[in-house]
Each structure stands twice: as structure tokens, then as C-alpha cells.
């Protein structure tokens, strides 16, 4: 109760209640992890119902269905798909799949969506033309075994990934968009992908920024709702980064914000809900440090704000130079 102290007995009862709730939640999570779904294979009927988009095959001499969708069917086995080698677009979201190995024969696959299944791994046989995969809201714990050479867009939102160190940098040279929101990452180590343009890391537990120097083509970085207290790790090789969202972290000092001066193209910055955003003249002080910003906390930088910030910066620079001259004179 707000404004009142609980006596010893009430407090212990509350603690017991909370411990009981935590225990129940733990059991529930455990039972979900151990859940063995009732077998439910893909049937001929569901297969026929899900096939669509008749298209010419590779040699142009025949036609085949190239799209398949089977959602909300509690599927546990998709072996029937193995022989449909011409499929290019497959959506198997909202089922109970734990194994995607039947898809290994679908070598023409371009687009795959398997959101909200029971997958614990994203590891698959390499598919030469696969460009877009969504594994959102599964139980995937690592990033190993993702080796599709043309993969451009990978969604792993809402999984249980703790590290990106297993990512296959050598094979993922086409990856441009990586979505890792709502995972359990504590560091950015392992995410250095040369072609990556958009990286979404909100709602993790990231405390340190590591391995960012290889992200030379990155334009957008989302780090909202993490546990960053310092901004070490940004570097001048991130020459394309234009948008950076750091909302709801633990950045308490504007001295940390000064570390973003190494980013030559930074145009939009979000720092709302950090302790430093409560500092006096916060907005003006950020513009003094980062004169090239076009937008701060989603608001465009006004001309008069920029002029005032430029004036303050120039004045401080002159004061600094004067102090430097005086110190030099004193030592002569």
C-alpha cells in the first residue's frame, strides 16, 4: 500500500503470495517448454485447400502451384510438402511445428513464414533462393545454422535468443534487415553483418555495444527499452547510420551523448525516457554536441534552436581556446 508500511506479518504473507505466484509462473513456463503437441500431420485435403498461384515452372514447359498457406491448423508434421518442389511462398504460421526439415527439398523457395510455432532452432538446410524468413514468436535460443546466401530479411522477434555469436557471417552476405526485438540479448556482439541496413534490437537486456565497427552500411538502429548506461561502442566506420533510437535506457549523462559525435551521418536521435533527458536545457545541450541532427525525440530541429546551439558551441570553443592560451603563457 502506498504511503504505508506493512508490518512484519503482512509483509511475509505478501512475500509468500508473490513466491507462490512466481512458482506457478515457473511451472507454467516449464510445462509450455515441455509441451508435446498431439500429432497432427498435414493432410491431402488441407494441402489441396492451401495451394494457390499457378505459375510456370523453371523450364517454362509446365505449370505448378507456387504458393502454400496453412495457418491455425495445429500442424506438427509437414512431410507432405516435400514433393512440392516448385513452391516459392509458404506460410505455416500459428501451428505446432518443431521440425522444418521437410522444407529442405523446396529449393525454389523465396519467402517463408513460420511465426508462432514451437521451433527451438532456426537451423535449416541451406536454400539457395530464400530471401525472406519470419520465425517470430517461437522458442528459438540461438542464431546458428542460418546460412541462406540470398537471405535479405530475417525476423526473429519474440524468441529466447541470448547471444548472436552463432550468426554465420560468411554466408549471410545479402542480409539487409534483421529483426531481433523481444529477445534476451545482453550484447550486440556477433551482429557485424556487412550489408545490414536496418537492425531492430528493442526490448532486450543489452548492456554493452560490441562489434558495431563492421556495420558500415547500417542506416537504422533501434535500441529502445534496453539497459544501456554508456554509449561506448559506436565508431566512425558506421558512416551510414542516420536514425538511432535509444529511448528508455539508463543513459544519465550528456557526456555519453557526446560519444555519438563519431557518427558522421546521424540525423535523427531518440533519447526520451533516459535520465539525461531530464537535465536542464537538455534539448539545446544535445544540439550543441550534435549540430547535424535534423530531428531530436521525433521533433524537427527548428532554425532558432540550431542558431542558439551554434552560438553556445562557438562561445564555449572560444572560452576553451582562451584558457588554453592562458595556460600556455603560464608555463612559458
Tab-separated table of C-alpha atoms in Angstrom:
chain	number	residue	atom	x	y	z
A	1	UNK	CA	0.000	0.000	0.000
A	2	UNK	CA	1.383	3.385	-0.986
A	3	UNK	CA	2.425	5.684	1.829
A	4	UNK	CA	2.031	2.951	4.492
A	5	UNK	CA	4.498	0.469	5.900
A	6	UNK	CA	3.492	-3.177	6.001
A	7	UNK	CA	4.023	-4.832	9.339
A	8	UNK	CA	6.129	-7.999	9.511
A	9	UNK	CA	3.210	-10.422	9.259
A	10	UNK	CA	1.566	-8.672	6.289
A	11	UNK	CA	4.910	-8.400	4.528
A	12	UNK	CA	5.743	-12.078	4.923
A	13	UNK	CA	2.270	-13.049	3.666
A	14	UNK	CA	2.744	-10.793	0.647
A	15	UNK	CA	6.152	-12.323	0.001
A	16	UNK	CA	4.703	-15.833	0.283
A	17	UNK	CA	1.946	-14.879	-2.166
A	18	UNK	CA	4.468	-13.466	-4.612
A	19	UNK	CA	6.718	-16.521	-4.237
A	20	UNK	CA	3.693	-18.745	-4.873
A	21	UNK	CA	2.810	-16.774	-7.983
A	22	UNK	CA	6.403	-16.929	-9.213
A	23	UNK	CA	6.467	-20.697	-8.622
A	24	UNK	CA	3.213	-21.106	-10.577
A	25	UNK	CA	4.581	-18.968	-13.417
A	26	UNK	CA	7.789	-21.023	-13.415
A	27	UNK	CA	5.804	-24.270	-13.612
A	28	UNK	CA	3.666	-22.829	-16.395
A	29	UNK	CA	6.739	-21.774	-18.401
A	30	UNK	CA	8.286	-25.202	-17.805
A	31	UNK	CA	5.138	-27.016	-18.877
A	32	UNK	CA	4.999	-24.866	-22.025
A	33	UNK	CA	8.624	-25.760	-22.774
A	34	UNK	CA	7.925	-29.468	-22.275
A	35	UNK	CA	4.623	-29.387	-24.122
A	36	UNK	CA	4.389	-32.279	-26.540
A	37	UNK	CA	1.625	-31.479	-29.003
A	38	UNK	CA	-0.739	-34.186	-30.169
A	39	UNK	CA	0.369	-35.477	-33.594
A	40	UNK	CA	-1.395	-33.594	-36.367
A	41	UNK	CA	0.102	-34.207	-39.817
A	42	UNK	CA	-0.720	-32.162	-42.888
A	43	UNK	CA	-3.476	-33.999	-44.781
A	44	UNK	CA	-4.129	-34.244	-48.527
A	45	UNK	CA	-7.301	-32.228	-48.000
A	46	UNK	CA	-5.537	-29.377	-46.161
A	47	UNK	CA	-2.787	-29.474	-48.770
A	48	UNK	CA	-5.229	-29.004	-51.660
A	49	UNK	CA	-7.016	-26.262	-49.749
A	50	UNK	CA	-3.764	-24.341	-49.108
A	51	UNK	CA	-2.234	-24.440	-52.592
A	52	UNK	CA	-2.652	-21.434	-54.886
A	53	UNK	CA	-0.975	-19.252	-57.516
A	54	UNK	CA	-0.452	-21.394	-60.584
A	55	UNK	CA	2.747	-20.400	-62.335
A	56	UNK	CA	5.165	-21.607	-64.989
A	57	UNK	CA	7.949	-23.873	-63.752
A	58	UNK	CA	11.612	-23.006	-64.298
A	59	UNK	CA	11.860	-24.533	-67.781
A	60	UNK	CA	8.636	-22.768	-68.842
A	61	UNK	CA	7.157	-26.021	-70.199
A	62	UNK	CA	4.791	-26.814	-67.335
A	63	UNK	CA	2.719	-25.176	-64.596
A	64	UNK	CA	2.745	-25.743	-60.849
A	65	UNK	CA	1.320	-24.184	-57.708
A	66	UNK	CA	3.937	-21.909	-56.146
A	67	UNK	CA	2.131	-20.688	-53.002
A	68	UNK	CA	1.018	-22.653	-49.943
A	69	UNK	CA	-0.725	-21.458	-46.766
A	70	UNK	CA	-1.845	-23.495	-43.758
A	71	UNK	CA	-2.407	-21.417	-40.606
A	72	UNK	CA	-4.184	-22.187	-37.311
A	73	UNK	CA	-4.291	-25.929	-38.007
A	74	UNK	CA	-2.199	-27.256	-35.072
A	75	UNK	CA	0.113	-28.949	-37.581
A	76	UNK	CA	3.035	-30.952	-36.194
A	77	UNK	CA	4.174	-32.669	-39.400
A	78	UNK	CA	4.507	-31.177	-42.900
A	79	UNK	CA	6.135	-34.174	-44.641
A	80	UNK	CA	3.580	-33.985	-47.466
A	81	UNK	CA	5.194	-30.742	-48.657
A	82	UNK	CA	8.455	-32.499	-49.575
A	83	UNK	CA	7.340	-33.349	-53.090
A	84	UNK	CA	6.055	-29.840	-53.902
A	85	UNK	CA	9.459	-28.674	-55.070
A	86	UNK	CA	8.139	-25.693	-57.059
A	87	UNK	CA	6.753	-23.837	-54.036
A	88	UNK	CA	8.090	-20.284	-53.685
A	89	UNK	CA	5.882	-18.783	-50.931
A	90	UNK	CA	4.994	-20.769	-47.803
A	91	UNK	CA	3.093	-19.585	-44.711
A	92	UNK	CA	2.824	-22.104	-41.850
A	93	UNK	CA	2.197	-19.626	-39.023
A	94	UNK	CA	0.152	-20.431	-35.913
A	95	UNK	CA	0.781	-24.191	-35.835
A	96	UNK	CA	2.751	-26.512	-33.541
A	97	UNK	CA	5.723	-27.285	-35.731
A	98	UNK	CA	9.021	-28.321	-34.147
A	99	UNK	CA	10.728	-29.549	-37.314
A	100	UNK	CA	11.122	-27.843	-40.697
A	101	UNK	CA	13.312	-30.496	-42.340
A	102	UNK	CA	10.639	-31.412	-44.962
A	103	UNK	CA	11.245	-27.967	-46.486
A	104	UNK	CA	14.816	-28.880	-47.497
A	105	UNK	CA	13.645	-30.081	-50.924
A	106	UNK	CA	11.910	-26.756	-51.710
A	107	UNK	CA	14.920	-25.294	-53.474
A	108	UNK	CA	12.853	-22.606	-55.269
A	109	UNK	CA	11.535	-21.154	-52.005
A	110	UNK	CA	11.729	-17.336	-51.861
A	111	UNK	CA	9.553	-16.474	-48.835
A	112	UNK	CA	8.872	-18.428	-45.636
A	113	UNK	CA	6.739	-17.507	-42.645
A	114	UNK	CA	6.574	-19.824	-39.610
A	115	UNK	CA	5.525	-17.405	-36.842
A	116	UNK	CA	4.064	-18.741	-33.590
A	117	UNK	CA	5.103	-22.367	-33.754
A	118	UNK	CA	7.149	-24.442	-31.288
A	119	UNK	CA	10.521	-24.154	-33.025
A	120	UNK	CA	13.606	-24.165	-30.780
A	121	UNK	CA	16.091	-23.653	-33.620
A	122	UNK	CA	16.257	-21.619	-36.821
A	123	UNK	CA	18.727	-24.106	-38.302
A	124	UNK	CA	17.672	-25.269	-41.767
A	125	UNK	CA	19.171	-26.818	-44.862
A	126	UNK	CA	20.614	-24.000	-46.994
A	127	UNK	CA	18.058	-22.832	-49.563
A	128	UNK	CA	19.715	-21.008	-52.490
A	129	UNK	CA	16.960	-18.501	-53.362
A	130	UNK	CA	15.326	-17.863	-49.980
A	131	UNK	CA	15.142	-14.083	-49.425
A	132	UNK	CA	12.659	-13.525	-46.570
A	133	UNK	CA	12.098	-15.618	-43.417
A	134	UNK	CA	9.961	-14.871	-40.383
A	135	UNK	CA	10.462	-17.019	-37.260
A	136	UNK	CA	8.670	-14.552	-34.941
A	137	UNK	CA	7.354	-15.770	-31.561
A	138	UNK	CA	8.862	-19.231	-31.389
A	139	UNK	CA	11.260	-20.654	-28.766
A	140	UNK	CA	14.496	-20.200	-30.642
A	141	UNK	CA	17.516	-19.867	-28.336
A	142	UNK	CA	20.407	-19.137	-30.712
A	143	UNK	CA	21.164	-17.931	-34.229
A	144	UNK	CA	23.130	-20.872	-35.509
A	145	UNK	CA	22.512	-22.670	-38.786
A	146	UNK	CA	21.039	-19.745	-40.782
A	147	UNK	CA	23.090	-19.921	-43.975
A	148	UNK	CA	20.855	-18.936	-46.910
A	149	UNK	CA	23.106	-16.905	-49.260
A	150	UNK	CA	20.357	-14.648	-50.705
A	151	UNK	CA	18.563	-14.006	-47.423
A	152	UNK	CA	17.771	-10.265	-47.224
A	153	UNK	CA	15.172	-10.043	-44.434
A	154	UNK	CA	15.232	-12.151	-41.237
A	155	UNK	CA	12.642	-11.786	-38.469
A	156	UNK	CA	13.394	-13.460	-35.105
A	157	UNK	CA	11.214	-11.211	-32.951
A	158	UNK	CA	9.862	-12.584	-29.673
A	159	UNK	CA	12.159	-15.577	-29.198
A	160	UNK	CA	14.615	-16.538	-26.429
A	161	UNK	CA	17.903	-15.637	-28.083
A	162	UNK	CA	20.650	-14.699	-25.605
A	163	UNK	CA	23.570	-14.250	-27.987
A	164	UNK	CA	24.164	-13.528	-31.673
A	165	UNK	CA	27.643	-15.035	-31.648
A	166	UNK	CA	26.497	-18.093	-33.643
A	167	UNK	CA	25.460	-15.994	-36.637
A	168	UNK	CA	27.030	-17.211	-39.910
A	169	UNK	CA	28.667	-14.019	-41.186
A	170	UNK	CA	30.327	-15.812	-44.081
A	171	UNK	CA	27.029	-16.948	-45.601
A	172	UNK	CA	24.711	-14.038	-44.742
A	173	UNK	CA	26.301	-11.524	-47.093
A	174	UNK	CA	22.919	-10.396	-48.510
A	175	UNK	CA	21.149	-9.731	-45.188
A	176	UNK	CA	19.795	-6.160	-45.025
A	177	UNK	CA	17.040	-6.276	-42.377
A	178	UNK	CA	17.400	-8.103	-39.058
A	179	UNK	CA	14.550	-8.023	-36.531
A	180	UNK	CA	15.515	-9.185	-33.013
A	181	UNK	CA	13.056	-7.312	-30.801
A	182	UNK	CA	11.821	-9.002	-27.606
A	183	UNK	CA	14.657	-11.440	-27.099
A	184	UNK	CA	17.205	-11.869	-24.277
A	185	UNK	CA	20.323	-10.354	-25.818
A	186	UNK	CA	22.781	-8.754	-23.392
A	187	UNK	CA	25.265	-7.547	-26.004
A	188	UNK	CA	25.443	-6.667	-29.700
A	189	UNK	CA	28.488	-8.913	-30.200
A	190	UNK	CA	28.153	-11.114	-33.274
A	191	UNK	CA	25.851	-8.813	-35.261
A	192	UNK	CA	28.524	-7.397	-37.555
A	193	UNK	CA	26.993	-8.086	-40.976
A	194	UNK	CA	28.484	-6.074	-43.861
A	195	UNK	CA	25.293	-5.410	-45.872
A	196	UNK	CA	22.938	-4.833	-42.927
A	197	UNK	CA	20.855	-1.643	-43.277
A	198	UNK	CA	18.163	-1.950	-40.564
A	199	UNK	CA	18.754	-3.552	-37.156
A	200	UNK	CA	15.931	-3.793	-34.602
A	201	UNK	CA	17.070	-4.666	-31.052
A	202	UNK	CA	14.385	-3.058	-28.856
A	203	UNK	CA	13.151	-4.822	-25.713
A	204	UNK	CA	16.209	-6.925	-24.970
A	205	UNK	CA	18.589	-6.716	-22.000
A	206	UNK	CA	21.533	-5.129	-23.837
A	207	UNK	CA	24.123	-3.579	-21.500
A	208	UNK	CA	27.069	-3.279	-23.891
A	209	UNK	CA	27.592	-2.314	-27.518
A	210	UNK	CA	30.236	-4.517	-29.117
A	211	UNK	CA	31.276	-5.390	-32.656
A	212	UNK	CA	29.495	-2.471	-34.315
A	213	UNK	CA	32.538	-1.433	-36.355
A	214	UNK	CA	31.620	-3.811	-39.199
A	215	UNK	CA	28.186	-2.233	-39.739
A	216	UNK	CA	29.376	0.151	-42.430
A	217	UNK	CA	26.059	0.200	-44.340
A	218	UNK	CA	23.685	0.364	-41.363
A	219	UNK	CA	21.214	3.271	-41.658
A	220	UNK	CA	18.720	2.463	-38.849
A	221	UNK	CA	19.411	1.118	-35.349
A	222	UNK	CA	16.670	0.577	-32.760
A	223	UNK	CA	17.874	0.039	-29.173
A	224	UNK	CA	14.770	1.155	-27.279
A	225	UNK	CA	13.974	-0.479	-23.904
A	226	UNK	CA	17.376	-1.937	-23.107
A	227	UNK	CA	19.816	-1.475	-20.202
A	228	UNK	CA	22.471	0.785	-21.712
A	229	UNK	CA	24.152	3.200	-19.320
A	230	UNK	CA	27.089	4.117	-21.555
A	231	UNK	CA	27.397	4.700	-25.297
A	232	UNK	CA	30.848	3.199	-25.852
A	233	UNK	CA	30.968	1.066	-28.983
A	234	UNK	CA	29.830	3.494	-31.680
A	235	UNK	CA	32.555	4.262	-34.201
A	236	UNK	CA	33.308	6.364	-37.288
A	237	UNK	CA	33.138	3.301	-39.578
A	238	UNK	CA	29.337	3.438	-39.061
A	239	UNK	CA	29.326	6.051	-41.780
A	240	UNK	CA	25.743	5.479	-42.993
A	241	UNK	CA	23.862	5.476	-39.653
A	242	UNK	CA	21.124	8.099	-39.855
A	243	UNK	CA	18.487	7.018	-37.311
A	244	UNK	CA	19.257	5.912	-33.749
A	245	UNK	CA	16.586	5.129	-31.140
A	246	UNK	CA	17.894	4.905	-27.548
A	247	UNK	CA	14.608	5.576	-25.769
A	248	UNK	CA	14.084	4.057	-22.294
A	249	UNK	CA	17.645	3.109	-21.409
A	250	UNK	CA	19.760	4.233	-18.441
A	251	UNK	CA	21.840	6.999	-20.054
A	252	UNK	CA	22.267	9.554	-17.295
A	253	UNK	CA	24.949	11.879	-18.627
A	254	UNK	CA	25.166	14.098	-21.691
A	255	UNK	CA	28.874	13.186	-21.758
A	256	UNK	CA	27.690	9.803	-23.055
A	257	UNK	CA	25.693	11.535	-25.792
A	258	UNK	CA	28.913	13.291	-26.854
A	259	UNK	CA	30.242	9.853	-27.881
A	260	UNK	CA	27.773	9.924	-30.782
A	261	UNK	CA	29.896	12.646	-32.427
A	262	UNK	CA	31.773	9.826	-34.210
A	263	UNK	CA	28.660	9.126	-36.346
A	264	UNK	CA	29.079	11.407	-39.372
A	265	UNK	CA	25.597	10.918	-40.897
A	266	UNK	CA	23.410	10.822	-37.771
A	267	UNK	CA	20.267	12.856	-38.466
A	268	UNK	CA	17.575	11.525	-36.111
A	269	UNK	CA	18.078	10.625	-32.452
A	270	UNK	CA	15.574	9.494	-29.807
A	271	UNK	CA	16.677	9.841	-26.159
A	272	UNK	CA	13.304	10.175	-24.409
A	273	UNK	CA	12.850	8.391	-21.061
A	274	UNK	CA	16.565	8.351	-20.246
A	275	UNK	CA	17.740	10.157	-17.081
A	276	UNK	CA	19.774	12.597	-19.223
A	277	UNK	CA	16.590	13.876	-20.885
A	278	UNK	CA	15.618	15.442	-17.524
A	279	UNK	CA	18.728	17.655	-17.427
A	280	UNK	CA	18.233	21.441	-17.713
A	281	UNK	CA	18.244	22.665	-21.324
A	282	UNK	CA	18.596	19.033	-22.411
A	283	UNK	CA	17.429	19.613	-25.981
A	284	UNK	CA	19.702	22.589	-26.515
A	285	UNK	CA	22.701	20.791	-24.973
A	286	UNK	CA	22.221	17.794	-27.283
A	287	UNK	CA	22.155	20.132	-30.291
A	288	UNK	CA	25.361	21.794	-29.057
A	289	UNK	CA	27.000	18.348	-29.062
A	290	UNK	CA	25.421	17.072	-32.293
A	291	UNK	CA	24.985	20.021	-34.681
A	292	UNK	CA	23.973	17.892	-37.684
A	293	UNK	CA	20.801	16.461	-36.105
A	294	UNK	CA	17.652	17.153	-38.098
A	295	UNK	CA	15.283	15.544	-35.603
A	296	UNK	CA	15.529	15.009	-31.844
A	297	UNK	CA	12.963	12.901	-29.991
A	298	UNK	CA	10.730	12.859	-33.048
A	299	UNK	CA	10.544	16.644	-33.257
A	300	UNK	CA	12.207	18.506	-36.083
A	301	UNK	CA	15.043	20.814	-35.069
A	302	UNK	CA	13.882	24.408	-35.550
A	303	UNK	CA	16.122	27.046	-37.116
A	304	UNK	CA	16.186	29.215	-33.991
A	305	UNK	CA	17.170	26.194	-31.841
A	306	UNK	CA	20.030	25.415	-34.192
A	307	UNK	CA	21.191	29.039	-34.221
A	308	UNK	CA	21.192	29.193	-30.408
A	309	UNK	CA	23.076	25.891	-30.150
A	310	UNK	CA	25.659	27.083	-32.700
A	311	UNK	CA	26.155	30.298	-30.731
A	312	UNK	CA	26.694	28.429	-27.448
A	313	UNK	CA	29.100	25.990	-29.117
A	314	UNK	CA	31.141	28.809	-30.643
A	315	UNK	CA	31.263	30.705	-27.344
A	316	UNK	CA	32.451	27.615	-25.453
A	317	UNK	CA	35.068	26.930	-28.109
A	318	UNK	CA	36.402	30.477	-27.778
A	319	UNK	CA	36.483	30.184	-23.971
A	320	UNK	CA	38.347	26.894	-24.273
A	321	UNK	CA	40.905	28.452	-26.618
A	322	UNK	CA	41.372	31.427	-24.276
A	323	UNK	CA	42.000	29.090	-21.326
A	324	UNK	CA	44.461	27.157	-23.500
A	325	UNK	CA	46.411	30.353	-24.339
A	326	UNK	CA	46.489	31.414	-20.692
A	327	UNK	CA	47.771	28.020	-19.615
A	328	UNK	CA	50.429	28.114	-22.343
A	329	UNK	CA	51.549	31.589	-21.218
A	330	UNK	CA	51.725	30.451	-17.605
A	331	UNK	CA	54.085	27.594	-18.471
A	332	UNK	CA	56.490	29.766	-20.511
